[in-house]
Tab-separated table of C-alpha atoms and ligand atoms in Angstrom:
chain	number	residue	atom	x	y	z
D	1	MET	CA	1.223	20.531	18.481
D	2	ARG	CA	-2.133	20.314	16.722
D	3	TYR	CA	-2.813	18.841	13.291
D	4	ILE	CA	-5.465	19.904	10.806
D	5	SER	CA	-6.938	18.267	7.696
D	6	THR	CA	-6.130	19.498	4.183
D	7	ARG	CA	-9.875	19.504	3.431
D	8	GLY	CA	-10.855	21.645	6.390
D	9	GLN	CA	-13.816	19.622	7.664
D	10	ALA	CA	-12.293	17.143	10.142
D	11	PRO	CA	-11.529	17.835	13.818
D	12	ALA	CA	-7.991	18.965	14.727
D	13	LEU	CA	-5.997	16.229	16.492
D	14	ASN	CA	-2.928	16.027	18.716
D	15	PHE	CA	0.153	14.000	17.743
D	16	GLU	CA	-0.981	10.813	19.446
D	17	ASP	CA	-4.292	10.763	17.616
D	18	VAL	CA	-2.764	11.706	14.291
D	19	LEU	CA	-0.348	8.800	14.654
D	20	LEU	CA	-3.303	6.434	14.932
D	21	ALA	CA	-5.543	8.208	12.430
D	22	GLY	CA	-4.622	7.561	8.785
D	23	LEU	CA	-6.874	9.647	6.539
D	24	ALA	CA	-8.923	12.410	8.162
D	25	THR	CA	-12.684	11.840	8.337
D	26	ASP	CA	-13.226	14.377	5.512
D	27	GLY	CA	-10.901	12.400	3.211
D	28	GLY	CA	-8.026	14.864	3.691
D	29	LEU	CA	-4.508	14.396	5.056
D	30	TYR	CA	-3.256	15.747	8.354
D	31	VAL	CA	-0.617	18.517	8.469
D	32	PRO	CA	0.734	20.560	11.412
D	33	GLU	CA	-1.413	23.583	12.210
D	34	ASN	CA	1.755	25.676	12.638
D	35	LEU	CA	5.098	24.499	11.348
D	36	PRO	CA	7.962	25.006	13.817
D	37	ARG	CA	10.670	27.383	12.585
D	38	PHE	CA	14.300	27.273	13.688
D	39	THR	CA	16.781	30.185	13.550
D	40	GLN	CA	20.020	29.882	11.586
D	41	GLU	CA	21.991	30.000	14.879
D	42	GLU	CA	19.936	27.163	16.290
D	43	ILE	CA	20.436	24.991	13.208
D	44	ALA	CA	24.161	25.815	13.087
D	45	SER	CA	24.522	24.700	16.706
D	46	TRP	CA	23.452	21.165	15.695
D	47	ALA	CA	26.501	20.550	13.493
D	48	GLY	CA	28.264	17.341	14.448
D	49	LEU	CA	25.425	15.855	16.500
D	50	PRO	CA	24.867	12.089	16.194
D	51	TYR	CA	21.860	11.300	13.981
D	52	HIS	CA	19.471	10.396	16.819
D	53	GLU	CA	20.242	13.605	18.686
D	54	LEU	CA	19.663	15.709	15.617
D	55	ALA	CA	16.432	13.775	15.106
D	56	PHE	CA	15.357	14.713	18.625
D	57	ARG	CA	15.887	18.422	18.005
D	58	VAL	CA	14.146	18.474	14.629
D	59	MET	CA	11.127	16.371	15.626
D	60	ARG	CA	10.615	17.458	19.219
D	61	PRO	CA	8.126	20.269	18.401
D	62	PHE	CA	5.940	17.820	16.454
D	63	VAL	CA	5.412	15.451	19.385
D	64	SER	CA	5.295	18.084	22.123
D	65	GLY	CA	2.437	17.541	24.518
D	66	SER	CA	2.263	13.832	23.638
D	67	ILE	CA	5.684	12.306	24.390
D	68	PRO	CA	7.986	13.496	27.213
D	69	ASP	CA	11.531	14.423	26.096
D	70	ALA	CA	13.295	11.619	27.959
D	71	ASP	CA	11.034	8.955	26.430
D	72	PHE	CA	11.319	10.407	22.938
D	73	LYS	CA	15.119	10.503	23.194
D	74	LYS	CA	15.212	6.874	24.211
D	75	ILE	CA	12.920	5.837	21.339
D	76	LEU	CA	15.098	7.703	18.822
D	77	GLU	CA	18.328	6.249	20.125
D	78	GLU	CA	16.885	2.745	19.762
D	79	THR	CA	15.404	3.474	16.328
D	80	TYR	CA	18.575	4.721	14.680
D	81	GLY	CA	20.741	2.279	16.638
D	82	VAL	CA	19.546	-0.566	14.402
D	83	PHE	CA	21.078	1.006	11.275
D	84	SER	CA	24.205	-0.799	10.113
D	85	HIS	CA	26.280	2.289	9.285
D	86	ASN	CA	27.672	4.407	12.131
D	87	ALA	CA	26.724	7.628	10.360
D	88	VAL	CA	23.148	6.280	9.793
D	89	ALA	CA	22.792	8.414	6.620
D	90	PRO	CA	26.306	8.825	5.146
D	91	LEU	CA	27.077	11.043	2.151
D	92	ARG	CA	29.105	9.694	-0.729
D	93	GLN	CA	30.649	11.980	-3.316
D	94	LEU	CA	30.029	11.225	-7.008
D	95	ASN	CA	31.406	14.345	-8.614
D	96	GLY	CA	32.443	17.917	-7.834
D	97	ASN	CA	29.758	19.182	-5.452
D	98	GLU	CA	27.514	16.178	-6.229
D	99	TRP	CA	26.627	13.729	-3.458
D	100	VAL	CA	24.461	10.684	-2.799
D	101	LEU	CA	22.819	10.572	0.626
D	102	GLU	CA	22.804	6.844	1.387
D	103	LEU	CA	19.471	6.097	3.021
D	104	PHE	CA	19.709	2.321	2.638
D	105	HIS	CA	21.627	1.185	5.708
D	106	GLY	CA	18.503	0.197	7.636
D	107	PRO	CA	17.243	-3.373	8.150
D	108	THR	CA	15.419	-3.621	4.786
D	109	LEU	CA	17.893	-1.610	2.677
D	110	ALA	CA	15.562	1.228	1.622
D	111	PHE	CA	14.869	4.700	3.009
D	112	LYS	CA	11.461	3.603	4.287
D	113	ASP	CA	13.234	2.185	7.349
D	114	PHE	CA	13.916	5.735	8.591
D	115	ALA	CA	10.222	6.293	9.113
D	116	LEU	CA	8.878	2.799	9.743
D	117	GLN	CA	11.427	1.839	12.390
D	118	LEU	CA	10.276	4.928	14.251
D	119	LEU	CA	6.578	4.435	13.532
D	120	GLY	CA	6.551	0.915	15.025
D	121	ARG	CA	8.187	2.130	18.226
D	122	LEU	CA	5.950	5.193	18.532
D	123	LEU	CA	2.829	3.087	18.050
D	124	ASP	CA	3.876	0.619	20.691
D	125	TYR	CA	4.734	3.412	23.126
D	126	VAL	CA	1.420	5.204	22.694
D	127	LEU	CA	-0.653	1.994	22.752
D	128	GLU	CA	1.069	0.715	25.883
D	129	LYS	CA	0.214	3.976	27.631
D	130	ARG	CA	-3.421	3.756	26.533
D	131	GLY	CA	-3.742	0.026	27.160
D	132	GLU	CA	-4.961	-0.499	23.573
D	133	ARG	CA	-4.138	-2.863	20.725
D	134	VAL	CA	-4.375	-2.110	16.995
D	135	VAL	CA	-4.309	-3.981	13.719
D	136	ILE	CA	-2.346	-2.803	10.691
D	137	VAL	CA	-3.505	-3.894	7.260
D	138	GLY	CA	-1.254	-2.645	4.464
D	139	ALA	CA	-0.628	-3.364	0.788
D	140	THR	CA	2.799	-3.438	-0.781
D	141	SER	CA	4.362	-3.743	-4.190
D	142	GLY	CA	7.722	-4.254	-2.509
D	143	ASP	CA	9.574	-1.922	-0.150
D	144	THR	CA	6.864	-0.703	2.214
D	145	GLY	CA	5.799	-4.170	3.345
D	146	SER	CA	9.157	-5.386	4.548
D	147	ALA	CA	9.994	-2.054	6.202
D	148	ALA	CA	6.628	-2.024	7.990
D	149	ILE	CA	7.018	-5.602	9.221
D	150	GLU	CA	10.592	-4.948	10.379
D	151	GLY	CA	9.377	-1.820	12.154
D	152	CYS	CA	6.539	-3.621	13.955
D	153	LYS	CA	8.008	-7.029	14.650
D	154	HIS	CA	8.778	-6.242	18.294
D	155	CYS	CA	5.543	-4.375	18.951
D	156	GLU	CA	3.566	-5.905	21.797
D	157	ASN	CA	0.356	-4.099	20.886
D	158	VAL	CA	0.260	-4.357	17.102
D	159	ASP	CA	-0.739	-7.172	14.747
D	160	ILE	CA	0.414	-6.524	11.208
D	161	PHE	CA	-1.064	-7.980	8.007
D	162	ILE	CA	0.750	-7.189	4.776
D	163	LEU	CA	-0.850	-8.002	1.436
D	164	HIS	CA	1.371	-8.463	-1.605
D	165	PRO	CA	0.449	-9.637	-5.121
D	166	HIS	CA	1.238	-13.376	-5.342
D	167	ASN	CA	4.299	-14.054	-7.548
D	168	ARG	CA	4.579	-10.377	-8.506
D	169	VAL	CA	7.221	-9.025	-6.147
D	170	SER	CA	10.943	-9.716	-6.526
D	171	GLU	CA	12.404	-12.670	-4.641
D	172	VAL	CA	14.547	-10.453	-2.408
D	173	GLN	CA	11.521	-8.309	-1.578
D	174	ARG	CA	9.308	-11.330	-0.876
D	175	ARG	CA	11.888	-13.028	1.314
D	176	GLN	CA	12.476	-9.834	3.270
D	177	MET	CA	8.833	-10.102	4.337
D	178	THR	CA	8.162	-13.818	4.562
D	179	THR	CA	11.276	-14.797	6.511
D	180	LEU	CA	10.279	-12.637	9.488
D	181	PHE	CA	8.367	-14.721	12.003
D	182	GLY	CA	6.346	-13.658	15.001
D	183	GLU	CA	2.850	-14.376	16.240
D	184	ASN	CA	1.882	-10.796	15.324
D	185	ILE	CA	3.290	-10.932	11.748
D	186	HIS	CA	1.061	-12.101	8.906
D	187	ASN	CA	2.091	-12.162	5.255
D	188	ILE	CA	-0.727	-12.645	2.773
D	189	ALA	CA	-0.097	-13.274	-0.917
D	190	ILE	CA	-3.178	-12.250	-2.899
D	191	GLU	CA	-3.997	-13.978	-6.164
D	192	GLY	CA	-4.256	-10.625	-7.950
D	193	ASN	CA	-2.211	-7.501	-8.666
D	194	PHE	CA	-1.059	-4.622	-6.468
D	195	ASP	CA	-4.162	-2.541	-7.175
D	196	ASP	CA	-6.344	-5.424	-5.966
D	197	CYS	CA	-4.354	-5.465	-2.707
D	198	GLN	CA	-4.670	-1.715	-2.304
D	199	GLU	CA	-8.414	-1.796	-2.997
D	200	MET	CA	-8.871	-4.353	-0.217
D	201	VAL	CA	-6.998	-2.142	2.229
D	202	LYS	CA	-9.129	0.860	1.264
D	203	ALA	CA	-12.335	-1.151	1.608
D	204	SER	CA	-11.206	-2.347	5.038
D	205	PHE	CA	-10.727	1.232	6.210
D	206	ALA	CA	-14.143	2.192	4.853
D	207	ASP	CA	-15.971	-0.600	6.727
D	208	GLN	CA	-14.148	-1.831	9.818
D	209	SER	CA	-16.910	-4.012	11.276
D	210	PHE	CA	-14.842	-7.173	10.683
D	211	LEU	CA	-12.391	-5.885	13.317
D	212	LYS	CA	-14.948	-6.082	16.147
D	213	GLY	CA	-13.934	-2.719	17.572
D	214	THR	CA	-10.159	-3.039	17.240
D	215	ARG	CA	-8.653	0.060	15.651
D	216	LEU	CA	-7.122	-0.119	12.162
D	217	VAL	CA	-3.918	1.905	11.561
D	218	ALA	CA	-2.356	3.068	8.269
D	219	VAL	CA	1.324	2.562	7.507
D	220	ASN	CA	1.424	4.084	4.025
D	221	SER	CA	2.952	7.496	3.528
D	222	ILE	CA	-0.270	9.360	4.293
D	223	ASN	CA	0.655	8.709	7.954
D	224	TRP	CA	2.053	11.991	9.262
D	225	ALA	CA	4.707	10.323	11.436
D	226	ARG	CA	6.390	8.945	8.324
D	227	ILE	CA	6.740	12.386	6.759
D	228	MET	CA	7.994	13.823	10.036
D	229	ALA	CA	10.817	11.268	10.328
D	230	GLN	CA	11.990	12.029	6.797
D	231	ILE	CA	12.532	15.732	7.504
D	232	VAL	CA	15.530	14.922	9.679
D	233	TYR	CA	17.907	13.691	6.990
D	234	TYR	CA	17.588	16.892	4.970
D	235	PHE	CA	18.998	18.757	7.984
D	236	HIS	CA	21.596	16.034	8.483
D	237	ALA	CA	22.875	16.263	4.895
D	238	ALA	CA	22.899	20.069	4.795
D	239	LEU	CA	24.838	20.302	8.070
D	240	GLN	CA	27.540	18.023	6.638
D	241	LEU	CA	27.886	20.259	3.576
D	242	GLY	CA	28.232	23.665	5.229
D	243	GLY	CA	24.588	24.421	5.953
D	244	PRO	CA	22.845	26.449	7.150
D	245	ALA	CA	25.445	29.104	6.243
D	246	ARG	CA	25.432	27.652	2.755
D	247	SER	CA	22.374	26.587	0.831
D	248	VAL	CA	21.985	23.026	-0.553
D	249	SER	CA	19.863	21.446	-3.323
D	250	PHE	CA	18.228	18.001	-3.381
D	251	SER	CA	17.102	15.617	-6.108
D	252	VAL	CA	14.525	13.103	-4.888
D	253	PRO	CA	13.359	9.879	-6.601
D	254	THR	CA	9.625	10.370	-6.206
D	255	GLY	CA	6.453	8.279	-6.224
D	256	ASN	CA	3.876	9.302	-3.637
D	257	PHE	CA	5.528	12.685	-2.967
D	258	GLY	CA	6.193	11.775	0.678
D	259	ASP	CA	9.961	11.964	0.722
D	260	ILE	CA	10.263	15.208	-1.241
D	261	PHE	CA	7.454	16.816	0.737
D	262	ALA	CA	9.611	16.280	3.836
D	263	GLY	CA	12.321	18.325	2.078
D	264	TYR	CA	9.829	21.089	1.383
D	265	LEU	CA	8.944	21.142	5.090
D	266	ALA	CA	12.631	21.242	6.099
D	267	ARG	CA	12.972	24.379	4.011
D	268	ASN	CA	9.905	25.987	5.576
D	269	MET	CA	11.351	25.162	9.001
D	270	GLY	CA	14.357	27.357	8.213
D	271	LEU	CA	16.851	25.138	6.376
D	272	PRO	CA	18.262	26.984	3.357
D	273	ILE	CA	17.369	24.760	0.373
D	274	ASN	CA	17.912	26.226	-3.065
D	275	GLN	CA	16.180	23.713	-5.302
D	276	LEU	CA	14.115	20.516	-4.945
D	277	ILE	CA	14.040	18.238	-7.990
D	278	VAL	CA	11.118	15.840	-8.455
D	279	ALA	CA	12.637	12.828	-10.250
D	280	THR	CA	10.033	10.397	-11.614
D	281	ASN	CA	10.091	7.334	-13.837
D	282	ARG	CA	7.730	6.903	-16.779
D	283	ASN	CA	4.817	7.263	-14.351
D	284	ASP	CA	5.184	11.011	-14.490
D	285	ILE	CA	2.045	12.722	-13.199
D	286	LEU	CA	4.180	14.976	-10.967
D	287	HIS	CA	6.545	15.871	-13.780
D	288	ARG	CA	3.587	16.806	-15.964
D	289	PHE	CA	2.349	19.087	-13.192
D	290	MET	CA	5.713	20.717	-12.522
D	291	SER	CA	6.558	21.212	-16.194
D	292	GLY	CA	3.123	22.044	-17.599
D	293	ASN	CA	0.643	22.664	-14.755
D	294	GLN	CA	-1.451	19.584	-15.634
D	295	TYR	CA	-2.384	17.110	-12.905
D	296	VAL	CA	-4.058	14.324	-14.872
D	297	LYS	CA	-4.177	10.567	-14.221
D	298	GLU	CA	-2.788	8.249	-16.891
D	299	THR	CA	-2.369	4.488	-17.190
D	300	LEU	CA	0.162	2.724	-15.008
D	301	HIS	CA	3.381	1.408	-16.529
D	302	ALA	CA	5.582	-1.265	-14.931
D	303	THR	CA	9.186	-0.020	-14.812
D	304	LEU	CA	12.603	-1.038	-13.514
D	305	SER	CA	11.971	1.273	-10.530
D	306	PRO	CA	8.796	-0.362	-9.165
D	307	SER	CA	8.685	1.597	-5.899
D	308	MET	CA	7.864	4.696	-7.952
D	309	ASP	CA	5.183	3.057	-10.096
D	310	ILE	CA	2.151	5.151	-9.137
D	311	MET	CA	-0.634	6.837	-11.066
D	312	VAL	CA	-1.541	9.382	-8.365
D	313	SER	CA	0.695	10.853	-5.658
D	314	SER	CA	-1.281	10.904	-2.436
D	315	ASN	CA	0.947	13.349	-0.538
D	316	PHE	CA	0.780	15.946	-3.293
D	317	GLU	CA	-2.438	17.132	-1.649
D	318	ARG	CA	-0.327	18.410	1.249
D	319	LEU	CA	1.622	20.727	-1.075
D	320	LEU	CA	-1.546	21.850	-2.870
D	321	PHE	CA	-2.991	22.851	0.506
D	322	ASP	CA	-0.119	25.297	1.096
D	323	LEU	CA	-0.194	26.553	-2.499
D	324	HIS	CA	-3.860	27.459	-1.963
D	325	GLY	CA	-3.251	29.477	1.188
D	326	ARG	CA	-4.343	26.497	3.333
D	327	ASN	CA	-7.908	26.780	2.070
D	328	GLY	CA	-9.456	23.362	2.802
D	329	ALA	CA	-12.608	24.016	0.766
D	330	ALA	CA	-10.512	24.768	-2.332
D	331	ILE	CA	-8.633	21.471	-1.925
D	332	ALA	CA	-11.847	19.501	-1.397
D	333	GLY	CA	-13.108	21.031	-4.670
D	334	LEU	CA	-9.963	20.178	-6.625
D	335	MET	CA	-9.923	16.623	-5.320
D	336	ASP	CA	-13.592	16.105	-6.094
D	337	ASN	CA	-12.924	17.222	-9.628
D	338	PHE	CA	-9.965	14.905	-9.856
D	339	LYS	CA	-11.987	11.971	-8.589
D	340	GLN	CA	-14.598	12.546	-11.318
D	341	GLY	CA	-11.747	11.933	-13.749
D	342	GLY	CA	-11.282	15.605	-14.538
D	343	GLY	CA	-7.706	16.267	-13.581
D	344	PHE	CA	-6.853	19.899	-12.911
D	345	SER	CA	-4.506	22.849	-13.318
D	346	VAL	CA	-3.961	25.465	-10.616
D	347	GLU	CA	-3.976	29.236	-11.085
D	348	GLN	CA	-0.870	30.514	-12.824
D	349	GLU	CA	0.530	32.396	-9.823
D	350	ARG	CA	0.227	29.331	-7.581
D	351	TRP	CA	2.044	27.202	-10.131
D	352	THR	CA	4.765	29.866	-10.531
D	353	GLU	CA	5.165	29.905	-6.764
D	354	ALA	CA	5.763	26.130	-6.750
D	355	ARG	CA	8.260	26.424	-9.598
D	356	LYS	CA	10.435	28.824	-7.596
D	357	LEU	CA	11.540	25.810	-5.578
D	358	PHE	CA	10.666	22.693	-7.591
D	359	ASP	CA	12.015	21.404	-10.888
D	360	SER	CA	11.298	17.976	-12.360
D	361	LEU	CA	12.267	15.318	-14.862
D	362	ALA	CA	10.779	11.984	-15.994
D	363	VAL	CA	13.392	9.318	-16.704
D	364	ASP	CA	12.615	6.142	-18.674
D	365	ASP	CA	14.078	2.658	-18.184
D	366	ALA	CA	16.711	3.037	-20.903
D	367	GLN	CA	18.009	6.287	-19.372
D	368	THR	CA	17.936	4.670	-15.934
D	369	CYS	CA	20.213	1.854	-17.141
D	370	GLU	CA	22.500	4.315	-18.946
D	371	THR	CA	22.883	6.316	-15.743
D	372	ILE	CA	23.690	3.212	-13.670
D	373	ALA	CA	26.373	2.246	-16.202
D	374	GLU	CA	27.739	5.787	-16.496
D	375	VAL	CA	28.068	6.364	-12.752
D	376	TYR	CA	29.633	2.942	-12.263
D	377	GLU	CA	32.213	3.749	-14.909
D	378	GLN	CA	32.926	7.229	-13.529
D	379	THR	CA	33.111	6.347	-9.841
D	380	GLY	CA	32.846	2.596	-9.194
D	381	GLU	CA	29.588	3.258	-7.291
D	382	LEU	CA	26.693	0.986	-8.117
D	383	LEU	CA	23.333	2.775	-7.954
D	384	ASP	CA	19.920	1.182	-7.579
D	385	PRO	CA	17.457	2.192	-10.345
D	386	HIS	CA	15.509	4.656	-8.150
D	387	THR	CA	18.646	6.504	-7.094
D	388	ALA	CA	19.874	6.498	-10.707
D	389	ILE	CA	16.727	8.386	-11.692
D	390	GLY	CA	17.568	10.959	-9.030
D	391	VAL	CA	21.098	11.340	-10.404
D	392	LYS	CA	19.887	11.740	-13.979
D	393	ALA	CA	17.373	14.412	-12.948
D	394	ALA	CA	19.979	16.216	-10.828
D	395	ARG	CA	22.347	16.411	-13.781
D	396	GLU	CA	19.646	17.668	-16.178
D	397	CYS	CA	17.864	20.142	-13.910
D	398	ARG	CA	20.622	21.605	-11.779
D	399	ARG	CA	20.454	25.404	-11.525
D	400	SER	CA	23.858	26.142	-10.037
D	401	LEU	CA	27.112	24.219	-9.947
D	402	ASP	CA	28.239	26.242	-6.923
D	403	ILE	CA	25.501	24.876	-4.702
D	404	PRO	CA	25.998	21.319	-3.420
D	405	MET	CA	23.570	18.858	-5.039
D	406	VAL	CA	22.427	15.942	-2.870
D	407	ILE	CA	20.659	13.001	-4.504
D	408	LEU	CA	18.651	10.855	-2.103
D	409	GLY	CA	19.908	7.276	-2.385
D	410	THR	CA	16.612	5.547	-1.674
D	411	ALA	CA	17.554	1.857	-1.980
D	412	HIS	CA	20.480	-0.542	-2.057
D	413	PRO	CA	21.171	-1.962	-5.554
D	414	VAL	CA	20.999	-5.554	-4.303
D	415	LYS	CA	17.214	-5.155	-4.023
D	416	PHE	CA	16.901	-4.561	-7.772
D	417	PRO	CA	19.236	-6.989	-9.554
D	418	ASP	CA	17.206	-6.862	-12.821
D	419	ALA	CA	18.021	-3.229	-13.440
D	420	VAL	CA	21.676	-3.679	-12.555
D	421	GLU	CA	21.918	-6.604	-14.945
D	422	LYS	CA	20.148	-4.695	-17.733
D	423	ALA	CA	22.605	-1.829	-17.228
D	424	GLY	CA	25.353	-4.258	-18.177
D	425	VAL	CA	27.413	-3.634	-15.066
D	426	GLY	CA	29.442	-6.775	-14.518
D	427	LYS	CA	29.610	-6.502	-10.753
D	428	ALA	CA	28.361	-9.308	-8.522
D	429	LEU	CA	25.740	-8.076	-6.078
D	430	GLU	CA	26.234	-9.142	-2.507
D	431	LEU	CA	23.708	-9.008	0.288
D	432	PRO	CA	24.926	-7.149	3.379
D	433	ALA	CA	26.017	-9.322	6.315
D	434	HIS	CA	22.701	-9.218	8.222
D	435	LEU	CA	20.877	-10.619	5.163
D	436	SER	CA	23.583	-12.893	3.760
D	437	ASP	CA	21.568	-16.091	4.436
D	438	LEU	CA	18.282	-14.621	3.132
D	439	PHE	CA	17.963	-17.236	0.390
D	440	GLU	CA	18.337	-20.121	2.839
D	441	ARG	CA	15.822	-18.928	5.399
D	442	ASP	CA	12.383	-20.530	5.869
D	443	GLU	CA	9.420	-18.541	4.606
D	444	ARG	CA	5.946	-18.125	6.048
D	445	CYS	CA	3.080	-16.770	4.000
D	446	THR	CA	-0.611	-17.487	3.385
D	447	VAL	CA	-1.960	-17.421	-0.172
D	448	LEU	CA	-5.536	-16.126	-0.380
D	449	PRO	CA	-7.911	-15.567	-3.307
D	450	ASN	CA	-8.577	-12.060	-4.602
D	451	ASP	CA	-11.622	-11.778	-2.345
D	452	LEU	CA	-12.221	-9.132	0.312
D	453	LYS	CA	-14.357	-11.378	2.534
D	454	ALA	CA	-11.670	-14.074	2.639
D	455	VAL	CA	-9.001	-11.544	3.620
D	456	GLN	CA	-11.141	-9.912	6.288
D	457	ALA	CA	-12.081	-13.316	7.722
D	458	PHE	CA	-8.372	-14.166	7.928
D	459	VAL	CA	-7.618	-10.899	9.746
D	460	SER	CA	-10.380	-11.374	12.301
D	461	GLN	CA	-9.296	-14.990	12.863
D	462	HIS	CA	-5.643	-14.055	13.557
D	463	GLY	CA	-5.695	-10.397	14.633
D	464	ASN	CA	-4.944	-10.935	18.319
D	465	ARG	CA	-1.408	-12.326	18.233
D	466	GLY	CA	-2.513	-15.148	15.981
D	467	LYS	CA	-5.791	-15.721	17.819
D	468	PRO	CA	-9.288	-14.461	16.922
D	469	LEU	CA	-10.180	-10.822	17.652
F	1	PLP	C1	8.987	4.424	-1.692
F	1	PLP	C2	10.192	4.623	-2.552
F	1	PLP	C3	10.360	5.782	-3.359
F	1	PLP	C4	9.289	6.864	-3.477
F	1	PLP	O1	9.127	7.621	-2.311
F	1	PLP	P1	7.814	8.544	-2.124
F	1	PLP	O2	7.890	9.045	-0.726
F	1	PLP	O3	6.642	7.636	-2.355
F	1	PLP	O4	7.877	9.632	-3.131
F	1	PLP	C5	11.540	5.920	-4.059
F	1	PLP	N1	12.505	4.961	-4.031
F	1	PLP	C6	12.368	3.845	-3.282
F	1	PLP	C7	13.456	2.835	-3.302
F	1	PLP	C8	11.228	3.632	-2.507
F	1	PLP	O5	11.101	2.515	-1.780
């Protein structure tokens, strides 16, 4: 399988190189040159497979030529073996034909584990084969950091540095990062906000001289391997609900457009999906595009669903590329315009094409709390605020009551106690068994000033399993 850039000017890469690449050299994102397509009979034959075996069948074409089948199978069995629920991604019914796909049974209780548990293992496998080491520098406002550290903690060939804004992530989120020890794990609290952290990561990619030749790898959702891993659970859910003979709809709590883009790919690979709902919080750039064909940056608002607090959705470029007939020059033009502060609309027929599949809704904090309370009252299920936004959007935007509606349950409510408390649900939140002593564990973290040079000096001092690069 070969991968090409959405801006058309970077060299095509194989899977191994795309795994290690991050952004393409032309500023674009990598996508498969040709998407695999499965027949209905083939998909139907996968009904009842354990999650890791389904994962093998769905993802195999993407890694072909880079990872032999037997090795890939073993990696997948290990990856999904760490999830605490036997079904890995169980469905729970909320209402007639309405289901939550629980994606929070991984080590850090959010769906990001599906991709990052795999990414860590794939990196280690590929690096071992090449005899190389890499450094990961990532920024987090919460969920990504802990999932990335959990995914890489056993990697022999990876040193991981995660920057989070000092005193600005929740205690559960902080402890999920800082209580993981290992000579290759480095938590850095920056005396600044999330944007400061992200700027430092970007600057480090732009000028990597401080790494003395060691390669820098991206773990945010621009990494193709993350998208790839997320395609699998769309197939998994549909097969449980009568697919592919029957079509299914999904509502997806959305920030960077990574998770829902995986659903779009599942459909293009042959899975009958009727409707994809983009559910956003008050940071609603995607809703403004889907409802009014305006892609324009606005100020950032802090909400009760912090993992969806974004101004710009990086993976949206991957959808735009398809909407423009895979014309890289057109995308480079749009993005240039956007960068100058212009924002953009797309031609009417392209927008209409997108709207055949996508609907959207923006949900504010008050509605989020109302939905948590309502669902708790109706079913006894406690939703996290991100999932609640998905439920609200599903109920508002649903096209057909005959088609099963699956809401992606992106996080466990225990990660977001503020929202649950504000919703007025009088249920005590309990950490799952593997995290029950989280509040007693020792923490390890280095506080650094909001200064790029200081951070880069720290990385080069500790980037080789705690020793200098
Ligand atoms: C990351 C995250 C999202 C948003 O996913 P995207 O792929 O960025 O759209 C939604 N909910 C939770 C809990 C998350 O951690």
